[in-house]
Amino acid sequence: MRLADLVAAVHRDFDVAAAMADVSALCEHDRYQASAGIDAAASYVAQRAADAGLHDVEVLHFPADGARRWWTFAGPSAWTPRRASVHVDGVPVLSYPQQPYSLAANSAPTAPGGVRLPLVLWDSGSCPDVADALVVLEAAPLPVALDRLIAGGAAGVVTDPLASRPDRWPEQVGRLELPVGCPLFAFSLTKAQAAGLRRAAQRSTKADVQVDVNVAGTLPVVTGRLPGGPRELLLSAHLCHPRPSANDNASGVAALLGLARAGEVFGRTGAAVRFVWAPEFIGMAAYLHDVVHAGRAPVPIAAVNVDMAGEDQRRCGGPLVIERAPEELPSPVSAIAERCAELIPPAARSYSGAVPCDTWAWRATPYVGASDHAMLAGPPTNCPAISIGHWPDSANHTGADTVDLVDPQELRRTATIAGATIAAMRTDDDPRLSADVTDATAAWAVGYVLSAMPGARPLPPAPPDGPLAEGPRLDPWAPEHLGRLLAHRGVVARNVIRSLPGAERVADWFSGLTAHVMASCPGGIVSPEPPLGPDDGVVLAPRWNGPMNLRHLAERSSAPDRRWLADVTAQDRGGSYARLLALARGIDGIRDGRSVAWWAAMTSGLAVPVDTASRFLGMLCRAGLAEPSME
């Protein structure tokens, strides 16, 4: 079989109607990480997976007592919201569950009959007494203000986390999460609700609040497998998020169930295929720690995570995104997935028929690690893992993420890429398919290097705002660093080719091509460079346990370092996360501080501010999660 035939077969056999039925069924459940809702969703998924023909289907139940840790990841406390409401002058302002997403996860309960609280406005020009009050927060994002609210004795807080978004929809409610064990409750508001409570607070009105929750439950993880050899490939999709959360991530869960139903396309020989549906991050950490690294399942050789699979691109605003595997884990998985995307059967062709023409779009991006693939790719599993989803998405993490925003054909395309990638890596007895995989990997490697050339590179990202934009930056896209970027990409791409069995001759050919490109490079590496700080020439070694966990870093850090981390991540959510995780991944006991910072810039594709790199590396050392290498 050729790779194009495999992609066409997965696309043909994916049952779109059944997958959309699964999306709709899952959207009925409030799938908080350790709740009655996610237990019901897990039972549904397990039954559907067994009906689809997966073997060894089971629901694993992990403790949800708020005390259990898997590496540095703290498990949630069981929390099932029953009902919640806010009334002002006897008039209902909001009510849960009628308004999805309105109650913050992990909110503390009130007394059974509710409480009457003064409304206190906290805006940019005030610092009021918040003791035993319901605070209407406008001055700062909730994570930044939370410590002060708790220290001040606030009872609860209401806020509009989408207030700064000009494109928000009128009735859209954003997600809020409180830390496990937080003494506060919190509510998320629409723009109109926030304005109404602001006016009520200015009149010194009181609010009647009720929050009723149940604290019994476990952390469920559903697994099943297609039998095969001793090695395993892994498909994952996170099961959690409040109702409805159709694209994020009922669609990903449904995509995997659809692939299970189309199991014949995976063939009958080769590595086993493991399916995992788990609460995001913590569920995958629990599975890897207690199952894989306890010897109850093999360490996967490669993985595809499916997160936000079905977005209607025109209504939600983003293309399909293939997030590549980390560059330090050489594997053909990224190259295969991108080739599978190119081979999706087109809905139409150009006027002459020479070129496929479709209205959907896809992009490949550098590794970030903002979903379950980060648990797989991090130590000690070190599994080459990609993630397939969509971004941007105007409904993401809001109550507007409804079933009508799921495009059935986009769900089918995303599932096809994920399934065909795993099927191509599983097959070990088809010479034609193996040859196609080698060719696709070699073509990917060439394209990866040549895309850094001035005439081919994309527009570089705009520099971040605020303090992240201040001072010197290590910019991989600066013309004077072309030689550095080409050299980095040449090494990465050559290692990917070498990860294929029997590809030595292809790797040698590619090395010659890279040398030719480097020889014609119009720029080199300039010196001197801005000083990085005290860690500039110090080789750093990692000292954390398991995958990197920024929450754990905050727990171990001083108050000033925690505030700095919160400020940086609030300024540029995705970019800061990518930079900081890349800096952590660059610490290997071989690179010094400057090399770590440059490696982070090259592998993330983002300019790294020198001050940010120095402060973050110092923060890791102060928290005991990194230290100068003694070797």
Short mmCIF file of N, CA and C in Angstrom, two decimals, residues 347-467:
data_model
loop_
_atom_site.label_atom_id
_atom_site.label_comp_id
_atom_site.label_asym_id
_atom_site.label_seq_id
_atom_site.Cartn_x
_atom_site.Cartn_y
_atom_site.Cartn_z
N ALA A 347 -11.75 17.96 -2.04
CA ALA A 347 -13.15 18.08 -2.42
C ALA A 347 -13.31 18.62 -3.84
N ALA A 348 -12.27 19.29 -4.35
CA ALA A 348 -12.34 19.87 -5.69
C ALA A 348 -10.92 20.02 -6.22
N ARG A 349 -10.83 20.32 -7.53
CA ARG A 349 -9.54 20.57 -8.14
C ARG A 349 -9.62 21.88 -8.93
N SER A 350 -8.46 22.36 -9.35
CA SER A 350 -8.40 23.60 -10.10
C SER A 350 -9.13 23.45 -11.45
N TYR A 351 -9.28 24.56 -12.15
CA TYR A 351 -10.03 24.56 -13.42
C TYR A 351 -9.51 23.51 -14.38
N SER A 352 -8.18 23.39 -14.45
CA SER A 352 -7.60 22.41 -15.36
C SER A 352 -7.54 21.01 -14.76
N GLY A 353 -7.72 20.94 -13.45
CA GLY A 353 -7.59 19.65 -12.77
C GLY A 353 -6.19 19.37 -12.29
N ALA A 354 -5.24 20.27 -12.52
CA ALA A 354 -3.85 19.99 -12.19
C ALA A 354 -3.56 20.07 -10.70
N VAL A 355 -4.32 20.89 -9.97
CA VAL A 355 -3.99 21.18 -8.57
C VAL A 355 -5.21 20.96 -7.69
N PRO A 356 -5.05 20.24 -6.54
CA PRO A 356 -6.18 20.12 -5.59
C PRO A 356 -6.57 21.50 -5.07
N CYS A 357 -7.87 21.74 -4.94
CA CYS A 357 -8.37 23.02 -4.42
C CYS A 357 -9.41 22.74 -3.34
N ASP A 358 -9.15 23.22 -2.16
CA ASP A 358 -10.06 23.06 -1.05
C ASP A 358 -10.18 24.37 -0.30
N THR A 359 -11.23 24.51 0.50
CA THR A 359 -11.43 25.74 1.25
C THR A 359 -10.89 25.63 2.68
N TRP A 360 -10.40 24.47 3.08
CA TRP A 360 -9.84 24.35 4.42
C TRP A 360 -8.33 24.58 4.36
N ALA A 361 -7.76 24.93 5.48
CA ALA A 361 -6.33 25.23 5.53
C ALA A 361 -5.69 24.51 6.69
N TRP A 362 -4.38 24.28 6.57
CA TRP A 362 -3.64 23.69 7.68
C TRP A 362 -2.25 24.30 7.74
N ARG A 363 -1.66 24.26 8.91
CA ARG A 363 -0.30 24.77 9.15
C ARG A 363 0.45 23.80 10.06
N ALA A 364 1.75 23.80 9.92
CA ALA A 364 2.63 23.09 10.88
C ALA A 364 3.32 24.14 11.73
N THR A 365 3.42 23.88 13.03
CA THR A 365 4.02 24.84 13.95
C THR A 365 5.08 24.16 14.81
N PRO A 366 6.00 24.94 15.39
CA PRO A 366 6.96 24.35 16.32
C PRO A 366 6.26 23.78 17.56
N TYR A 367 6.94 22.89 18.23
CA TYR A 367 6.42 22.31 19.47
C TYR A 367 6.23 23.39 20.53
N VAL A 368 5.09 23.31 21.23
CA VAL A 368 4.84 24.18 22.38
C VAL A 368 4.65 23.34 23.64
N GLY A 369 3.70 22.38 23.58
CA GLY A 369 3.48 21.51 24.72
C GLY A 369 2.37 21.98 25.63
N ALA A 370 1.27 22.50 25.08
CA ALA A 370 0.17 23.00 25.89
C ALA A 370 -1.00 22.03 25.95
N SER A 371 -0.73 20.73 25.77
CA SER A 371 -1.77 19.71 25.90
C SER A 371 -1.09 18.41 26.36
N ASP A 372 -1.81 17.29 26.25
CA ASP A 372 -1.32 16.04 26.83
C ASP A 372 -0.02 15.54 26.21
N HIS A 373 0.30 15.96 24.99
CA HIS A 373 1.55 15.50 24.39
C HIS A 373 2.76 15.97 25.17
N ALA A 374 2.59 17.03 25.99
CA ALA A 374 3.71 17.49 26.82
C ALA A 374 4.07 16.46 27.88
N MET A 375 3.06 15.76 28.41
CA MET A 375 3.34 14.70 29.39
C MET A 375 4.10 13.55 28.74
N LEU A 376 3.73 13.23 27.52
CA LEU A 376 4.38 12.13 26.80
C LEU A 376 5.80 12.50 26.38
N ALA A 377 5.98 13.73 25.91
CA ALA A 377 7.29 14.14 25.39
C ALA A 377 8.28 14.45 26.50
N GLY A 378 7.80 14.77 27.69
CA GLY A 378 8.70 15.12 28.78
C GLY A 378 9.34 13.90 29.40
N PRO A 379 10.38 14.15 30.23
CA PRO A 379 10.99 13.03 30.93
C PRO A 379 10.03 12.48 31.99
N PRO A 380 10.09 11.20 32.31
CA PRO A 380 11.03 10.20 31.81
C PRO A 380 10.54 9.46 30.57
N THR A 381 9.32 9.80 30.05
CA THR A 381 8.78 9.04 28.92
C THR A 381 9.53 9.35 27.64
N ASN A 382 9.80 10.65 27.38
CA ASN A 382 10.60 11.07 26.22
C ASN A 382 10.09 10.46 24.93
N CYS A 383 8.77 10.51 24.76
CA CYS A 383 8.14 9.94 23.56
C CYS A 383 7.94 11.03 22.52
N PRO A 384 8.42 10.86 21.29
CA PRO A 384 8.14 11.85 20.24
C PRO A 384 6.63 11.97 20.03
N ALA A 385 6.07 13.12 20.35
CA ALA A 385 4.62 13.28 20.32
C ALA A 385 4.26 14.57 19.59
N ILE A 386 3.28 14.46 18.72
CA ILE A 386 2.73 15.64 18.05
C ILE A 386 1.32 15.88 18.56
N SER A 387 0.80 17.06 18.29
CA SER A 387 -0.59 17.36 18.62
C SER A 387 -1.27 17.95 17.41
N ILE A 388 -2.50 17.52 17.16
CA ILE A 388 -3.27 18.01 16.02
C ILE A 388 -4.53 18.68 16.56
N GLY A 389 -4.76 19.92 16.16
CA GLY A 389 -5.93 20.64 16.60
C GLY A 389 -6.16 21.88 15.77
N HIS A 390 -6.68 22.93 16.38
CA HIS A 390 -6.97 24.17 15.67
C HIS A 390 -6.62 25.37 16.54
N TRP A 391 -6.12 26.40 15.93
CA TRP A 391 -5.87 27.67 16.60
C TRP A 391 -5.67 28.75 15.55
N PRO A 392 -6.20 29.96 15.79
CA PRO A 392 -7.01 30.37 16.94
C PRO A 392 -8.42 29.82 16.86
N ASP A 393 -9.16 29.97 17.97
CA ASP A 393 -10.54 29.53 18.05
C ASP A 393 -11.28 30.52 18.94
N SER A 394 -12.17 31.29 18.36
CA SER A 394 -12.84 32.37 19.10
C SER A 394 -13.78 31.85 20.18
N ALA A 395 -14.13 30.57 20.15
CA ALA A 395 -15.02 30.01 21.17
C ALA A 395 -14.27 29.23 22.24
N ASN A 396 -12.98 29.08 22.10
CA ASN A 396 -12.20 28.21 22.99
C ASN A 396 -12.30 28.64 24.45
N HIS A 397 -12.48 27.66 25.32
CA HIS A 397 -12.55 27.87 26.77
C HIS A 397 -13.66 28.85 27.15
N THR A 398 -14.76 28.78 26.44
CA THR A 398 -15.92 29.60 26.76
C THR A 398 -17.19 28.76 26.60
N GLY A 399 -18.30 29.28 27.14
CA GLY A 399 -19.57 28.60 26.99
C GLY A 399 -20.10 28.60 25.57
N ALA A 400 -19.45 29.34 24.67
CA ALA A 400 -19.88 29.39 23.27
C ALA A 400 -19.36 28.22 22.44
N ASP A 401 -18.57 27.33 23.04
CA ASP A 401 -18.00 26.19 22.31
C ASP A 401 -19.05 25.09 22.17
N THR A 402 -19.97 25.30 21.26
CA THR A 402 -21.15 24.45 21.11
C THR A 402 -21.03 23.54 19.89
N VAL A 403 -21.94 22.55 19.82
CA VAL A 403 -21.87 21.54 18.78
C VAL A 403 -21.99 22.15 17.39
N ASP A 404 -22.74 23.22 17.25
CA ASP A 404 -22.94 23.80 15.92
C ASP A 404 -21.65 24.39 15.35
N LEU A 405 -20.61 24.56 16.18
CA LEU A 405 -19.32 25.05 15.68
C LEU A 405 -18.39 23.91 15.26
N VAL A 406 -18.85 22.68 15.32
CA VAL A 406 -18.07 21.53 14.87
C VAL A 406 -18.44 21.22 13.42
N ASP A 407 -17.45 21.24 12.55
CA ASP A 407 -17.62 20.91 11.14
C ASP A 407 -17.38 19.42 10.97
N PRO A 408 -18.39 18.62 10.60
CA PRO A 408 -18.20 17.17 10.49
C PRO A 408 -17.07 16.78 9.55
N GLN A 409 -16.90 17.50 8.45
CA GLN A 409 -15.84 17.13 7.51
C GLN A 409 -14.45 17.52 8.04
N GLU A 410 -14.40 18.59 8.81
CA GLU A 410 -13.11 18.94 9.43
C GLU A 410 -12.74 17.89 10.48
N LEU A 411 -13.72 17.43 11.23
CA LEU A 411 -13.48 16.35 12.19
C LEU A 411 -12.95 15.11 11.48
N ARG A 412 -13.52 14.82 10.35
CA ARG A 412 -13.07 13.66 9.55
C ARG A 412 -11.63 13.86 9.07
N ARG A 413 -11.29 15.06 8.59
CA ARG A 413 -9.93 15.32 8.11
C ARG A 413 -8.90 15.19 9.24
N THR A 414 -9.21 15.78 10.39
CA THR A 414 -8.28 15.73 11.51
C THR A 414 -8.06 14.29 11.95
N ALA A 415 -9.15 13.53 12.08
CA ALA A 415 -9.02 12.13 12.47
C ALA A 415 -8.23 11.33 11.44
N THR A 416 -8.43 11.65 10.17
CA THR A 416 -7.70 10.94 9.11
C THR A 416 -6.20 11.15 9.25
N ILE A 417 -5.78 12.38 9.49
CA ILE A 417 -4.34 12.66 9.63
C ILE A 417 -3.78 11.89 10.83
N ALA A 418 -4.50 11.94 11.96
CA ALA A 418 -4.02 11.24 13.15
C ALA A 418 -3.95 9.73 12.92
N GLY A 419 -5.02 9.16 12.38
CA GLY A 419 -5.07 7.72 12.19
C GLY A 419 -4.08 7.23 11.15
N ALA A 420 -3.97 7.95 10.03
CA ALA A 420 -3.04 7.52 8.98
C ALA A 420 -1.59 7.63 9.45
N THR A 421 -1.29 8.64 10.26
CA THR A 421 0.08 8.78 10.78
C THR A 421 0.45 7.57 11.64
N ILE A 422 -0.44 7.20 12.56
CA ILE A 422 -0.17 6.05 13.43
C ILE A 422 -0.13 4.76 12.61
N ALA A 423 -1.05 4.61 11.66
CA ALA A 423 -1.07 3.40 10.84
C ALA A 423 0.21 3.27 10.02
N ALA A 424 0.71 4.39 9.48
CA ALA A 424 1.94 4.34 8.68
C ALA A 424 3.14 3.97 9.55
N MET A 425 3.17 4.44 10.79
CA MET A 425 4.28 4.10 11.68
C MET A 425 4.15 2.68 12.21
N ARG A 426 2.92 2.16 12.24
CA ARG A 426 2.72 0.80 12.77
C ARG A 426 3.19 -0.26 11.79
N THR A 427 2.93 -0.05 10.52
CA THR A 427 3.19 -1.08 9.52
C THR A 427 4.69 -1.29 9.34
N ASP A 428 5.14 -2.53 9.48
CA ASP A 428 6.56 -2.83 9.35
C ASP A 428 6.85 -3.90 8.30
N ASP A 429 5.84 -4.27 7.49
CA ASP A 429 6.04 -5.33 6.51
C ASP A 429 5.56 -4.94 5.12
N ASP A 430 5.50 -3.64 4.83
CA ASP A 430 5.03 -3.16 3.53
C ASP A 430 6.13 -2.29 2.92
N PRO A 431 6.95 -2.83 2.02
CA PRO A 431 8.08 -2.06 1.47
C PRO A 431 7.64 -0.77 0.78
N ARG A 432 6.52 -0.79 0.07
CA ARG A 432 6.09 0.42 -0.64
C ARG A 432 5.72 1.53 0.34
N LEU A 433 5.02 1.16 1.41
CA LEU A 433 4.66 2.15 2.42
C LEU A 433 5.90 2.67 3.13
N SER A 434 6.82 1.77 3.45
CA SER A 434 8.06 2.19 4.10
C SER A 434 8.85 3.14 3.22
N ALA A 435 8.88 2.87 1.91
CA ALA A 435 9.59 3.76 0.98
C ALA A 435 8.93 5.13 0.95
N ASP A 436 7.59 5.17 0.96
CA ASP A 436 6.90 6.45 0.98
C ASP A 436 7.21 7.24 2.25
N VAL A 437 7.26 6.53 3.37
CA VAL A 437 7.58 7.20 4.65
C VAL A 437 8.99 7.78 4.60
N THR A 438 9.94 7.04 4.06
CA THR A 438 11.31 7.55 3.94
C THR A 438 11.36 8.76 3.03
N ASP A 439 10.66 8.69 1.89
CA ASP A 439 10.65 9.82 0.96
C ASP A 439 10.01 11.05 1.60
N ALA A 440 8.90 10.84 2.31
CA ALA A 440 8.22 11.97 2.95
C ALA A 440 9.10 12.60 4.02
N THR A 441 9.85 11.78 4.74
CA THR A 441 10.72 12.29 5.79
C THR A 441 11.88 13.07 5.19
N ALA A 442 12.46 12.56 4.12
CA ALA A 442 13.55 13.27 3.47
C ALA A 442 13.07 14.60 2.89
N ALA A 443 11.89 14.59 2.26
CA ALA A 443 11.35 15.83 1.71
C ALA A 443 11.06 16.84 2.82
N TRP A 444 10.54 16.35 3.94
CA TRP A 444 10.29 17.24 5.08
C TRP A 444 11.59 17.86 5.57
N ALA A 445 12.64 17.05 5.69
CA ALA A 445 13.93 17.54 6.18
C ALA A 445 14.48 18.64 5.27
N VAL A 446 14.40 18.42 3.98
CA VAL A 446 14.87 19.44 3.03
C VAL A 446 14.06 20.72 3.19
N GLY A 447 12.73 20.57 3.24
CA GLY A 447 11.88 21.74 3.38
C GLY A 447 12.11 22.48 4.68
N TYR A 448 12.43 21.75 5.75
CA TYR A 448 12.65 22.38 7.04
C TYR A 448 13.88 23.28 7.01
N VAL A 449 14.92 22.82 6.34
CA VAL A 449 16.14 23.64 6.23
C VAL A 449 15.92 24.80 5.27
N LEU A 450 15.38 24.52 4.10
CA LEU A 450 15.24 25.58 3.10
C LEU A 450 14.23 26.65 3.52
N SER A 451 13.28 26.30 4.38
CA SER A 451 12.30 27.30 4.82
C SER A 451 12.93 28.37 5.69
N ALA A 452 14.17 28.18 6.12
CA ALA A 452 14.87 29.22 6.89
C ALA A 452 15.59 30.21 5.98
N MET A 453 15.69 29.92 4.69
CA MET A 453 16.38 30.82 3.77
C MET A 453 15.57 32.12 3.60
N PRO A 454 16.25 33.24 3.35
CA PRO A 454 15.55 34.53 3.30
C PRO A 454 14.38 34.57 2.33
N GLY A 455 14.50 33.90 1.18
CA GLY A 455 13.42 33.95 0.21
C GLY A 455 12.26 33.03 0.51
N ALA A 456 12.39 32.18 1.54
CA ALA A 456 11.33 31.21 1.82
C ALA A 456 10.74 31.35 3.22
N ARG A 457 11.46 32.01 4.11
CA ARG A 457 11.01 32.05 5.50
C ARG A 457 9.72 32.85 5.65
N PRO A 458 8.88 32.48 6.60
CA PRO A 458 7.63 33.23 6.82
C PRO A 458 7.91 34.57 7.48
N LEU A 459 6.90 35.41 7.52
CA LEU A 459 7.05 36.65 8.26
C LEU A 459 7.33 36.32 9.73
N PRO A 460 8.35 36.91 10.32
CA PRO A 460 8.65 36.60 11.72
C PRO A 460 7.56 37.13 12.63
N PRO A 461 7.37 36.51 13.79
CA PRO A 461 6.35 37.02 14.72
C PRO A 461 6.70 38.41 15.22
N ALA A 462 5.68 39.19 15.51
CA ALA A 462 5.90 40.52 16.06
C ALA A 462 6.46 40.39 17.47
N PRO A 463 7.31 41.30 17.88
CA PRO A 463 7.84 41.23 19.25
C PRO A 463 6.71 41.40 20.25
N PRO A 464 6.82 40.77 21.42
CA PRO A 464 5.77 40.89 22.43
C PRO A 464 5.71 42.30 22.99
N ASP A 465 4.58 42.61 23.61
CA ASP A 465 4.40 43.91 24.24
C ASP A 465 4.92 43.90 25.67
N GLY A 466 4.96 45.08 26.28
CA GLY A 466 5.29 45.19 27.69
C GLY A 466 6.74 44.88 27.98
N PRO A 467 7.02 44.44 29.22
CA PRO A 467 8.41 44.16 29.62
C PRO A 467 9.10 43.12 28.75
#
